[in-house]
Coordinates of C-alpha atoms in Angstrom, one line a residue:
Chain A
M16 CA -12.1 -9.4 -23.4
V17 CA -10.4 -12.7 -24.4
F18 CA -13.1 -15.4 -24.7
N19 CA -11.9 -19.0 -24.7
I20 CA -14.1 -21.7 -26.2
L21 CA -13.6 -25.5 -26.3
V22 CA -15.5 -27.5 -28.9
A23 CA -15.8 -31.2 -28.1
E24 CA -17.4 -33.1 -31.1
D25 CA -16.4 -36.5 -32.5
E26 CA -17.9 -35.8 -36.0
E27 CA -14.8 -34.4 -37.8
I28 CA -16.7 -32.2 -40.3
T29 CA -19.0 -30.6 -37.6
L30 CA -16.0 -30.0 -35.4
K31 CA -14.0 -28.3 -38.3
H32 CA -16.9 -26.0 -39.2
L33 CA -17.7 -25.0 -35.7
V34 CA -14.1 -24.2 -34.8
A35 CA -13.6 -22.2 -38.0
T36 CA -16.8 -20.3 -37.7
L37 CA -16.2 -19.3 -34.0
K38 CA -12.6 -18.4 -34.7
G39 CA -13.9 -16.2 -37.5
E40 CA -16.0 -14.4 -34.9
G41 CA -12.8 -13.5 -33.0
Y42 CA -12.9 -16.1 -30.2
E43 CA -10.0 -18.2 -29.1
V44 CA -11.1 -21.8 -30.0
L45 CA -9.8 -25.3 -29.3
G46 CA -11.4 -28.4 -30.9
V47 CA -11.1 -31.9 -29.6
N48 CA -13.0 -35.1 -30.7
D49 CA -13.0 -37.0 -27.4
G50 CA -14.8 -36.4 -24.1
L51 CA -11.8 -37.3 -22.0
E52 CA -9.5 -35.1 -24.1
A53 CA -12.0 -32.3 -23.5
Y54 CA -11.8 -32.7 -19.8
K55 CA -8.0 -32.8 -19.8
A56 CA -8.1 -29.6 -21.8
V57 CA -10.4 -28.0 -19.3
E58 CA -8.1 -29.0 -16.4
S59 CA -5.0 -27.6 -18.2
W60 CA -6.3 -24.4 -19.8
G61 CA -9.6 -23.3 -18.5
F62 CA -12.4 -22.1 -20.8
D63 CA -15.2 -19.6 -20.7
L64 CA -17.5 -21.8 -22.8
I65 CA -17.6 -25.5 -23.8
I66 CA -19.7 -26.7 -26.7
A67 CA -20.0 -30.5 -26.3
D68 CA -21.7 -33.2 -28.2
I69 CA -23.8 -35.4 -25.9
K70 CA -22.3 -38.6 -27.4
M71 CA -18.5 -38.8 -27.6
P72 CA -15.9 -41.5 -27.0
G73 CA -14.0 -41.3 -23.7
M74 CA -16.6 -39.4 -21.8
S75 CA -20.2 -38.3 -22.7
G76 CA -21.2 -34.8 -23.0
L77 CA -23.4 -35.0 -19.9
E78 CA -20.5 -36.6 -17.8
L79 CA -18.2 -33.8 -19.0
L80 CA -20.9 -31.2 -18.1
A81 CA -21.3 -32.6 -14.6
K82 CA -17.5 -32.7 -14.0
V83 CA -17.0 -29.2 -15.3
K84 CA -19.9 -27.8 -13.2
E85 CA -18.5 -29.4 -10.1
K86 CA -15.1 -27.7 -10.3
Y87 CA -15.5 -24.8 -12.7
S88 CA -18.9 -23.3 -12.0
D89 CA -18.0 -20.1 -14.0
T90 CA -17.6 -22.1 -17.2
E91 CA -20.7 -22.2 -19.4
V92 CA -21.7 -25.3 -21.4
I93 CA -23.8 -25.8 -24.4
I94 CA -24.8 -29.4 -25.1
I95 CA -25.3 -30.5 -28.8
T96 CA -27.1 -33.6 -29.7
G97 CA -28.3 -35.4 -32.8
Y98 CA -30.6 -37.4 -30.7
G99 CA -32.9 -34.7 -29.4
S100 CA -35.1 -35.8 -26.7
I101 CA -36.9 -34.0 -23.9
S102 CA -35.3 -36.1 -21.2
S103 CA -31.7 -35.5 -22.3
A104 CA -32.5 -31.8 -22.6
I105 CA -33.9 -31.8 -19.1
D106 CA -30.9 -33.7 -17.8
A107 CA -28.5 -31.3 -19.4
I108 CA -30.2 -28.2 -18.0
R109 CA -30.6 -29.8 -14.6
I110 CA -26.9 -30.6 -14.4
G111 CA -26.1 -27.0 -15.2
A112 CA -25.9 -26.6 -19.0
H113 CA -26.5 -23.0 -20.2
D114 CA -28.2 -24.2 -23.4
Y115 CA -29.2 -27.2 -25.4
V116 CA -29.2 -27.4 -29.2
T117 CA -30.1 -30.2 -31.6
K118 CA -28.5 -31.3 -34.9
P119 CA -28.5 -30.5 -37.7
L120 CA -26.7 -27.3 -36.4
E121 CA -27.4 -23.9 -37.8
L122 CA -24.0 -22.2 -37.5
G123 CA -25.7 -18.8 -37.4
D124 CA -27.8 -20.0 -34.5
I125 CA -24.7 -21.2 -32.6
V126 CA -22.9 -17.9 -33.2
S127 CA -25.9 -16.0 -31.9
R128 CA -26.1 -18.2 -28.7
V129 CA -22.3 -17.9 -28.1
K130 CA -22.5 -14.1 -28.5
K131 CA -25.2 -13.9 -25.8
I132 CA -23.0 -15.8 -23.4
Y133 CA -20.0 -13.7 -24.3
E134 CA -22.0 -10.5 -23.7
K135 CA -23.3 -11.8 -20.4
K136 CA -19.8 -12.6 -19.2
L137 CA -18.5 -9.3 -20.3
L138 CA -21.3 -7.5 -18.5
Q139 CA -20.6 -9.5 -15.3
K140 CA -16.9 -8.6 -15.5
Q141 CA -17.7 -4.9 -16.1
N142 CA -20.2 -4.8 -13.2
A143 CA -17.7 -6.4 -10.9
A144 CA -15.1 -3.9 -12.0
L145 CA -17.5 -0.9 -11.8
G146 CA -18.6 -1.9 -8.3
A147 CA -15.0 -1.9 -7.2
M148 CA -13.9 1.1 -9.2
P149 CA -13.7 4.0 -6.7
G150 CA -14.5 7.5 -8.0
S151 CA -15.4 6.2 -11.4
G152 CA -16.6 9.1 -13.6
K153 CA -15.6 11.7 -11.0
K154 CA -13.3 14.5 -12.1
L155 CA -9.8 14.2 -10.8
T156 CA -8.2 17.5 -9.6
I157 CA -4.5 17.8 -9.0
I158 CA -3.3 21.0 -7.4
A159 CA 0.1 21.9 -8.7
N160 CA 1.7 25.3 -8.1
S161 CA 5.1 23.9 -7.4
P162 CA 7.6 23.1 -10.2
S163 CA 8.0 19.6 -8.8
M164 CA 4.3 18.7 -9.1
N165 CA 4.1 20.3 -12.5
R166 CA 6.9 18.1 -13.6
I167 CA 5.0 15.1 -12.3
I168 CA 1.9 16.1 -14.2
D169 CA 4.0 16.5 -17.4
T170 CA 5.4 13.0 -16.8
I171 CA 1.9 11.6 -16.4
E172 CA 0.9 13.3 -19.6
S173 CA 3.8 11.7 -21.4
L174 CA 2.6 8.3 -20.2
R175 CA -0.8 8.8 -22.0
E176 CA 0.1 6.5 -24.8
S177 CA 2.1 4.1 -22.7
E178 CA 1.0 0.9 -21.1
C179 CA 4.0 0.5 -18.9
N180 CA 3.9 -0.4 -15.2
V181 CA 4.5 2.5 -12.8
L182 CA 6.0 2.7 -9.3
L183 CA 4.9 5.6 -7.2
T184 CA 7.1 6.5 -4.2
G185 CA 6.8 9.1 -1.5
E186 CA 5.9 9.6 2.2
S187 CA 2.5 8.7 3.5
G188 CA -0.2 11.2 2.6
V189 CA 1.5 12.8 -0.4
G190 CA -1.2 11.7 -2.9
K191 CA 0.0 8.4 -4.4
N192 CA -3.5 7.0 -4.6
L193 CA -4.8 10.1 -6.5
L194 CA -1.9 10.1 -8.9
A195 CA -2.4 6.4 -9.6
K196 CA -6.0 7.3 -10.7
L197 CA -4.7 10.2 -12.7
I198 CA -2.3 7.9 -14.6
H199 CA -5.2 5.4 -15.3
F200 CA -7.8 8.0 -16.3
S201 CA -5.3 9.8 -18.6
S202 CA -4.4 6.6 -20.4
K203 CA -5.9 4.6 -23.2
R204 CA -7.4 2.3 -20.5
E205 CA -9.5 5.1 -19.0
T206 CA -12.8 3.4 -19.9
R207 CA -11.5 0.1 -18.5
P208 CA -11.6 -1.0 -14.9
F209 CA -9.4 0.7 -12.3
L210 CA -9.1 -1.2 -9.0
A211 CA -7.1 -0.6 -5.9
I212 CA -5.9 -2.7 -3.0
N213 CA -3.8 -1.9 0.1
C214 CA -1.3 -4.7 0.6
A215 CA -0.7 -3.7 4.2
T216 CA -4.2 -4.2 5.5
L217 CA -4.7 -7.9 4.8
T218 CA -3.0 -11.1 5.9
E219 CA -1.1 -13.1 3.3
E220 CA -3.9 -15.6 2.8
L221 CA -6.6 -12.9 2.4
L222 CA -4.5 -10.8 0.1
A223 CA -3.8 -13.9 -2.0
S224 CA -7.5 -14.6 -2.3
E225 CA -8.4 -11.0 -3.0
L226 CA -5.7 -10.6 -5.7
F227 CA -5.8 -14.0 -7.4
G228 CA -9.3 -15.3 -6.5
H229 CA -10.0 -18.8 -5.4
E230 CA -11.7 -21.9 -6.5
K231 CA -14.6 -23.5 -4.7
G232 CA -13.3 -25.6 -1.8
A233 CA -9.8 -24.0 -1.9
F234 CA -10.1 -23.4 1.8
T235 CA -12.6 -23.5 4.6
G236 CA -15.4 -21.1 3.8
A237 CA -14.7 -21.1 0.0
I238 CA -18.2 -22.2 -0.8
K239 CA -18.0 -20.9 -4.4
S240 CA -15.3 -19.8 -6.7
K241 CA -14.4 -16.1 -6.8
Q242 CA -12.6 -13.9 -9.2
G243 CA -9.7 -12.0 -7.9
L244 CA -8.9 -8.4 -8.5
I245 CA -6.3 -9.2 -11.1
E246 CA -8.9 -11.0 -13.1
I247 CA -11.6 -8.3 -12.7
A248 CA -9.1 -5.7 -13.7
D249 CA -8.4 -7.5 -17.0
T250 CA -7.8 -4.9 -19.8
G251 CA -7.6 -2.2 -17.1
T252 CA -5.4 -1.1 -14.2
L253 CA -4.7 -2.6 -10.8
F254 CA -3.2 -0.3 -8.2
L255 CA -1.2 -2.0 -5.5
D256 CA -0.7 0.3 -2.5
E257 CA 2.0 -0.4 0.0
I258 CA 3.4 -3.1 -2.3
S259 CA 6.5 -3.4 0.0
E260 CA 4.2 -5.1 2.6
M261 CA 3.5 -8.0 0.3
T262 CA 5.2 -11.3 1.4
T263 CA 7.9 -12.7 -0.8
N264 CA 5.6 -15.7 -1.6
L265 CA 2.9 -13.5 -3.0
Q266 CA 5.5 -11.3 -4.7
A267 CA 6.6 -14.4 -6.7
K268 CA 3.0 -15.1 -7.7
L269 CA 2.5 -11.5 -8.7
L270 CA 5.7 -11.5 -10.7
K271 CA 4.5 -14.5 -12.8
A272 CA 1.2 -12.7 -13.4
I273 CA 3.1 -9.6 -14.7
E274 CA 5.7 -11.6 -16.7
D275 CA 3.4 -14.2 -18.3
G276 CA 0.0 -12.4 -18.2
E277 CA -1.2 -15.6 -16.5
F278 CA -1.8 -16.9 -13.0
Y279 CA -3.7 -19.5 -10.9
R280 CA -6.5 -18.8 -8.5
V281 CA -5.9 -20.1 -5.0
G282 CA -6.7 -23.8 -5.2
G283 CA -6.9 -23.6 -9.0
T284 CA -5.4 -25.8 -11.6
K285 CA -6.1 -23.9 -14.7
P286 CA -4.3 -20.7 -15.6
V287 CA -6.2 -17.5 -16.0
R288 CA -4.9 -15.2 -18.7
V289 CA -5.2 -11.4 -18.2
N290 CA -4.0 -8.1 -19.7
V291 CA -3.5 -5.8 -16.7
R292 CA -1.5 -2.7 -16.2
F293 CA 0.0 -2.5 -12.7
I294 CA 0.7 0.7 -10.7
A295 CA 2.3 0.1 -7.4
A296 CA 3.1 2.5 -4.5
T297 CA 5.3 2.5 -1.5
N298 CA 6.6 4.8 1.2
Q299 CA 9.5 2.5 2.0
N300 CA 13.0 2.4 0.6
V301 CA 12.5 -0.6 -1.8
K302 CA 16.2 -0.9 -2.6
A303 CA 17.0 -1.3 1.1
L304 CA 14.3 -3.9 1.3
I305 CA 15.9 -5.7 -1.6
V306 CA 19.2 -5.8 0.2
D307 CA 17.5 -7.2 3.2
G308 CA 15.8 -9.9 1.1
K309 CA 12.3 -8.6 1.9
F310 CA 11.5 -7.5 -1.6
R311 CA 12.3 -9.3 -4.9
E312 CA 14.6 -7.4 -7.2
D313 CA 13.0 -9.0 -10.3
L314 CA 9.6 -7.8 -9.2
Y315 CA 10.9 -4.4 -8.5
Y316 CA 12.3 -4.0 -12.0
R317 CA 9.0 -5.3 -13.5
L318 CA 7.0 -2.7 -11.5
N319 CA 9.5 0.1 -11.8
V320 CA 9.5 0.6 -15.6
M321 CA 8.7 4.2 -14.7
E322 CA 9.2 5.5 -11.2
I323 CA 7.5 8.7 -10.1
F324 CA 8.6 10.2 -6.7
I325 CA 6.2 12.6 -5.1
P326 CA 7.9 15.0 -2.8
P327 CA 6.6 15.7 0.6
L328 CA 4.5 18.8 1.1
R329 CA 7.1 20.6 3.1
E330 CA 9.3 20.6 0.0
R331 CA 6.7 22.3 -2.1
R332 CA 5.2 24.9 0.2
E333 CA 3.8 26.9 -2.7
D334 CA 1.2 24.1 -3.0
I335 CA -0.1 24.6 0.6
E336 CA -2.2 27.7 -0.1
P337 CA -4.0 26.5 -3.2
L338 CA -4.5 23.1 -1.6
S339 CA -6.0 24.7 1.5
R340 CA -8.4 26.7 -0.7
F341 CA -9.3 23.6 -2.7
F342 CA -10.1 21.6 0.5
L343 CA -12.1 24.5 1.9
E344 CA -14.3 24.6 -1.2
K345 CA -14.6 20.8 -1.2
Q346 CA -15.7 20.6 2.4
L347 CA -17.8 23.7 2.7
P348 CA -21.0 22.3 1.1
K349 CA -21.0 19.5 3.7
A350 CA -20.6 21.9 6.6
R351 CA -23.2 24.3 5.3
K352 CA -21.2 27.3 6.4
K353 CA -20.1 30.5 4.7
I354 CA -16.4 30.8 5.0
G355 CA -14.7 32.9 2.3
G356 CA -11.1 31.9 2.7
F357 CA -8.2 32.3 5.1
T358 CA -6.7 35.2 7.0
K359 CA -3.1 36.0 6.1
E360 CA -2.0 34.8 9.6
A361 CA -3.7 31.4 9.1
I362 CA -2.0 30.9 5.7
A363 CA 1.3 31.9 7.2
L364 CA 0.8 29.4 10.1
L365 CA 0.0 26.6 7.6
K366 CA 2.9 27.5 5.3
G367 CA 5.3 27.4 8.3
Y368 CA 4.2 23.9 9.3
S369 CA 6.2 20.9 8.1
F370 CA 3.2 18.5 7.6
P371 CA 4.6 15.1 8.5
G372 CA 1.3 13.8 7.4
N373 CA 1.5 15.7 4.1
V374 CA -1.6 16.5 2.0
R375 CA -3.8 14.1 4.0
E376 CA -2.9 16.0 7.2
L377 CA -3.6 19.3 5.5
E378 CA -7.0 18.1 4.4
N379 CA -7.9 16.9 8.0
I380 CA -6.8 20.3 9.4
I381 CA -9.0 22.2 7.0
E382 CA -11.9 20.0 7.7
R383 CA -11.5 20.5 11.4
A384 CA -11.0 24.2 11.0
I385 CA -14.3 24.6 9.1
I386 CA -16.2 22.9 11.9
L387 CA -14.6 25.1 14.6
E388 CA -14.5 28.4 12.8
K389 CA -17.2 31.0 13.6
N390 CA -15.7 33.8 11.5
P391 CA -16.1 34.5 7.8
L392 CA -12.5 33.6 7.3
I393 CA -10.4 30.7 8.7
T394 CA -8.3 32.1 11.5
P395 CA -5.3 30.6 13.4
D396 CA -7.7 30.0 16.3
S397 CA -9.4 27.2 14.4
L398 CA -6.2 25.6 13.4
P399 CA -4.6 23.0 15.7
Q400 CA -3.0 24.6 18.8
S401 CA 0.2 22.5 18.2
L402 CA 0.9 24.6 15.0
S403 CA 1.3 27.8 17.1
M404 CA 2.5 26.1 20.4
F405 CA 5.3 24.1 18.8
Q406 CA 8.0 24.3 16.2
I407 CA 7.5 21.1 14.3
E408 CA 10.1 19.9 11.8
T409 CA 10.1 16.7 9.7
F410 CA 13.3 15.0 8.5
E411 CA 13.6 12.2 6.0
P412 CA 15.7 9.2 7.1
G413 CA 19.4 9.4 6.4
N414 CA 19.0 12.8 4.7
I415 CA 21.5 14.7 6.8
K416 CA 25.2 14.0 6.6
T417 CA 27.2 15.6 9.4
I418 CA 30.8 16.6 8.9
D419 CA 31.7 13.7 11.2
E420 CA 29.8 11.2 8.9
L421 CA 31.5 12.6 5.8
T422 CA 34.9 12.5 7.5
R423 CA 34.4 8.9 8.6
A424 CA 33.2 7.7 5.2
Y425 CA 36.3 9.3 3.6
A426 CA 38.6 7.7 6.2
V427 CA 37.0 4.3 5.6
R428 CA 37.5 4.7 1.9
V429 CA 41.2 5.6 2.3
L430 CA 41.6 2.6 4.7
D431 CA 40.2 0.3 2.1
M432 CA 42.6 1.7 -0.5
V433 CA 45.6 0.8 1.6
G434 CA 44.3 -2.7 2.5
G435 CA 43.3 -1.8 6.0
N436 CA 46.7 -0.6 7.1
K437 CA 45.9 2.1 9.6
S438 CA 49.5 3.6 9.7
K439 CA 49.5 4.1 6.0
A440 CA 45.9 5.5 6.0
A441 CA 46.9 8.0 8.8
V442 CA 49.9 9.2 6.8
M443 CA 47.8 9.6 3.6
L444 CA 45.1 11.5 5.6
G445 CA 47.8 13.7 7.3
I446 CA 46.6 12.8 10.8
S447 CA 47.9 10.7 13.7
R448 CA 46.9 7.1 14.2
T449 CA 45.1 8.1 17.4
S450 CA 43.0 10.7 15.4
L451 CA 42.3 8.0 12.8
W452 CA 41.2 5.6 15.5
R453 CA 38.9 8.2 17.0
I454 CA 37.3 9.0 13.6
L455 CA 36.7 5.3 12.9
K456 CA 35.3 4.7 16.3
E457 CA 32.6 7.3 15.8
E458 CA 29.2 5.9 15.1
Chain B
M3 CA -0.1 -7.7 7.7
R4 CA 2.1 -5.5 9.9
R5 CA 1.2 -3.4 12.9
R6 CA 1.6 0.3 11.8
N7 CA 2.9 2.4 14.6
L8 CA 4.4 5.7 15.6
L9 CA 7.1 6.0 18.2
F10 CA 6.9 9.0 20.5
V11 CA 10.1 9.7 22.6
A12 CA 10.3 11.7 25.8
Y13 CA 12.4 12.1 28.8
N14 CA 11.2 10.4 32.0
N15 CA 10.2 13.6 33.7
S16 CA 6.9 15.4 34.4
C17 CA 6.9 16.9 31.0
F18 CA 6.8 13.6 29.2
D19 CA 3.2 14.0 28.1
E20 CA 3.9 17.2 26.2
G21 CA 3.3 16.8 22.5
V22 CA 1.6 13.4 23.0
P23 CA -1.9 14.7 21.9
Y24 CA -0.3 16.0 18.7
A25 CA 1.4 12.6 18.2
I26 CA -2.0 10.9 18.6
E27 CA -3.6 13.1 16.0
L28 CA -0.7 12.5 13.6
A29 CA -1.0 8.8 14.1
K30 CA -4.7 9.0 13.3
T31 CA -4.0 11.0 10.2
L32 CA -1.4 8.6 9.0
G33 CA -3.6 5.6 9.6
K34 CA -1.3 4.2 12.4
K35 CA -2.9 1.8 14.8
Q36 CA -0.4 2.1 17.6
L37 CA 1.5 4.7 19.5
N38 CA 4.6 3.5 21.3
L39 CA 5.5 5.9 24.1
L40 CA 9.3 5.6 24.9
L41 CA 10.6 7.2 28.1
V42 CA 14.3 7.6 28.3
R43 CA 16.6 8.6 31.1
D44 CA 17.8 12.2 30.7
T45 CA 21.3 11.3 31.6
N46 CA 23.4 8.6 30.0
G47 CA 22.2 5.3 31.4
L48 CA 24.4 2.3 31.9
G49 CA 23.1 -0.6 29.9
A50 CA 19.6 -0.9 31.2
N51 CA 17.4 -2.9 28.9
L52 CA 14.2 -1.8 27.3
V53 CA 11.5 -2.2 29.9
D54 CA 7.8 -2.6 29.1
L55 CA 5.8 -0.7 31.6
A56 CA 2.6 -1.9 30.1
A57 CA 3.8 -5.4 31.0
S58 CA 4.7 -4.2 34.5
V59 CA 1.0 -3.6 35.1
N60 CA 0.5 -7.3 34.8
G61 CA 2.7 -7.9 37.8
D62 CA 6.2 -8.7 36.5
A63 CA 8.0 -7.7 39.7
G64 CA 11.4 -7.3 38.1
K65 CA 10.1 -5.0 35.4
V66 CA 8.0 -3.0 37.9
A67 CA 11.1 -2.4 40.0
A68 CA 13.2 -1.4 37.0
A69 CA 10.5 0.9 35.7
R70 CA 10.1 2.5 39.1
E71 CA 13.8 3.1 39.2
I72 CA 13.9 4.8 35.8
L73 CA 10.8 6.9 36.6
A74 CA 12.1 7.9 40.0
E75 CA 15.5 9.0 38.5
G76 CA 13.7 11.6 36.4
G77 CA 11.7 12.8 39.4
L78 CA 8.5 11.4 37.9
E79 CA 6.3 10.0 40.7
E80 CA 4.4 6.8 39.7
A81 CA 1.1 8.4 40.7
E82 CA 1.7 11.4 38.5
F83 CA 2.8 9.2 35.7
K84 CA -0.3 7.0 35.9
E85 CA -2.5 10.1 36.0
K86 CA -1.0 11.6 32.9
L87 CA -0.9 8.2 31.2
G88 CA -4.6 7.8 32.0
R89 CA -5.4 11.1 30.1
I90 CA -3.2 9.9 27.2
L91 CA -5.0 6.6 27.0
E92 CA -8.3 8.3 27.0
K93 CA -7.4 10.6 24.2
A94 CA -5.8 7.7 22.3
G95 CA -8.9 5.6 22.8
E96 CA -11.1 8.2 21.2
A97 CA -8.9 8.1 18.2
A98 CA -8.9 4.3 18.2
I99 CA -5.1 4.3 18.7
E100 CA -3.5 1.7 21.0
V101 CA -0.8 3.0 23.3
T102 CA 2.1 0.9 24.7
V103 CA 4.7 2.3 27.1
H104 CA 8.3 1.5 27.3
A105 CA 11.2 2.8 29.4
S106 CA 14.9 2.7 28.6
G107 CA 18.0 3.4 30.5
Q108 CA 20.1 3.9 27.3
D109 CA 20.8 7.2 25.7
V110 CA 18.2 8.6 23.4
R111 CA 19.9 7.5 20.1
K112 CA 20.5 3.9 21.3
A113 CA 17.1 3.7 22.8
V114 CA 15.4 4.9 19.6
K115 CA 17.5 2.5 17.5
A116 CA 16.6 -0.4 19.7
A117 CA 12.9 0.5 19.6
V118 CA 12.8 0.9 15.9
G119 CA 14.6 -2.4 15.5
E120 CA 12.1 -4.2 17.8
G121 CA 9.5 -6.6 16.3
G122 CA 6.6 -4.2 16.0
R123 CA 7.1 -1.9 13.0
V124 CA 7.8 1.8 13.6
D125 CA 6.9 4.0 10.7
M126 CA 7.8 7.4 12.2
V127 CA 9.7 8.7 15.2
V128 CA 8.5 11.8 17.0
L129 CA 10.9 13.5 19.5
G130 CA 8.8 15.2 22.1
P131 CA 9.4 18.7 23.5
S132 CA 10.8 17.3 26.7
L133 CA 13.8 16.1 24.6
T134 CA 14.2 18.9 22.1
T135 CA 13.5 22.0 24.3
S136 CA 15.2 20.9 27.5
G137 CA 18.7 21.7 26.3
K138 CA 19.9 18.3 27.4
L139 CA 19.8 16.9 23.8
S140 CA 22.2 19.0 21.6
P141 CA 21.4 19.8 18.0
R142 CA 24.3 17.5 17.1
D143 CA 22.7 14.6 19.0
V144 CA 19.4 15.2 17.2
N145 CA 21.3 15.4 13.9
R146 CA 23.0 12.1 14.6
L147 CA 19.8 10.5 15.6
I148 CA 18.1 11.7 12.4
K149 CA 21.0 10.5 10.3
S150 CA 20.9 7.0 11.8
A151 CA 17.1 6.7 11.6
T152 CA 15.6 4.5 9.0
T153 CA 12.2 6.2 9.3
P154 CA 11.1 9.8 9.1
V155 CA 11.8 11.8 12.3
V156 CA 9.6 14.6 13.5
T157 CA 10.9 17.0 16.1
I158 CA 8.6 19.0 18.3
A159 CA 10.1 22.0 20.1
R160 CA 8.0 24.2 22.4
Q161 CA 8.2 28.0 22.3
S162 CA 8.5 28.1 26.1
A163 CA 9.7 24.9 27.7
C164 CA 7.7 23.0 30.2
V165 CA 9.4 23.0 33.5
A166 CA 10.2 19.4 34.7

């Protein structure tokens, strides 16, 4: 974790020694010798910790402390004074100082106090991330009998050493969420936070607050400042599901966070620096959204460093049987039933279904079948009636080109070649003008 | 935050409700919050606009008249429609899915295109058995509809057709 410290001390030698010592410990340190300069630095950059002398030109240490605590409650402050007195110590602690030390300073003592604050903040961040990290520590199982899924697993394996952003595409229910976790937990960031958010379920304002956090008073109800998911996911991975539902305003803010590794909380004036890997997912045609102006092309290219398309279940039917067995084993303990597997007829029925809801639908069907089944094996009777009553087929948009469509597209191309001259186009195509008109009229 | 919905399309006859329970389950699986039920004339209509039957319940006289006309053309009595709709609403309510009903005088492809283009966001189109098994919609029509769709299309065909 990057830990930023501001040292505000008007005694040049003390300032120099403190800055050098803390930098030597691996912290990012800025030194200033004026209270007002210190406050300007806080406003511009934001710090995790301020070490401030109680008496400084421009603004006293206690004034600085009060101003910082009012606006940036997350920032810790250690007050230093050469004029140690009980009353100034009490004042400092009352205003919100984390600690109070007297001169002459013992650098070892300062280092030790700073280290305690650093560890506390690190723990706070990890706890926030752990609380929001679904399935942490659970084994991830990917069922892949089909060549297409095996290729995807190989691709994820090849990403093990990479930190690149990934875009997952595919229909609803194919398993984008699970694959995002697999990518994270197979990577060098596996021990770092993994957080997820669905961009379609929140309003723009709530999504902004969830992602970027907010400062105290940023809006009605913001009674204290809050870290956003991007901040909590620092050094880890943030999964943005249904990214195509994000408004273009938020897309711009997200782009800045990705490009610069820096963003502002809602209502914030100081930048927050992070190191986050982004995995995004969508079931929409993003390129079409870019053409319609609903998705930023520059953001698309930042997220789409690697794109992984997950095919629908109907295009990998060899995964249906192993998936069904997996869900049966997974759900049986809850149901407290003894069901050994599936009849051939039940498997045939499942394999013949086109699963518009993909893997999620299969899991629901198996869960329901377990509840209804009274036999030692799952039979067609416990599968949804619609599977045997109806012939259900699923088609992806724009996937089928009819002969008419192909003919029309070719006629349009020829017409373009001859500058829109229909007579010339008809001659080139070897058809009458009337036939050409009929072809072009088709929609 | 968009409304996530599924469009179920059927002819305006007494078989309109066939396949709706399946569509409700599918909507629930996919996390959709709304099911739009679109009833279309089973002959080529002449420029009738999309009519909101749900709104007609609130007493928009013009819309009620237009809806009655479209329903009557398909031989669907209002009483029968309301009874079947009641059962649909009950099942949808159990699944926490909101149902809205629309009627259109346009042909299926134009009606679906208009419905998908309307404000509320359609994520999937389901063509009910009353369309696909009646023989009135040719495979070529279905193909053209699928081609022009911007969302996945699910077709439901019954083994033995419901008699309208």
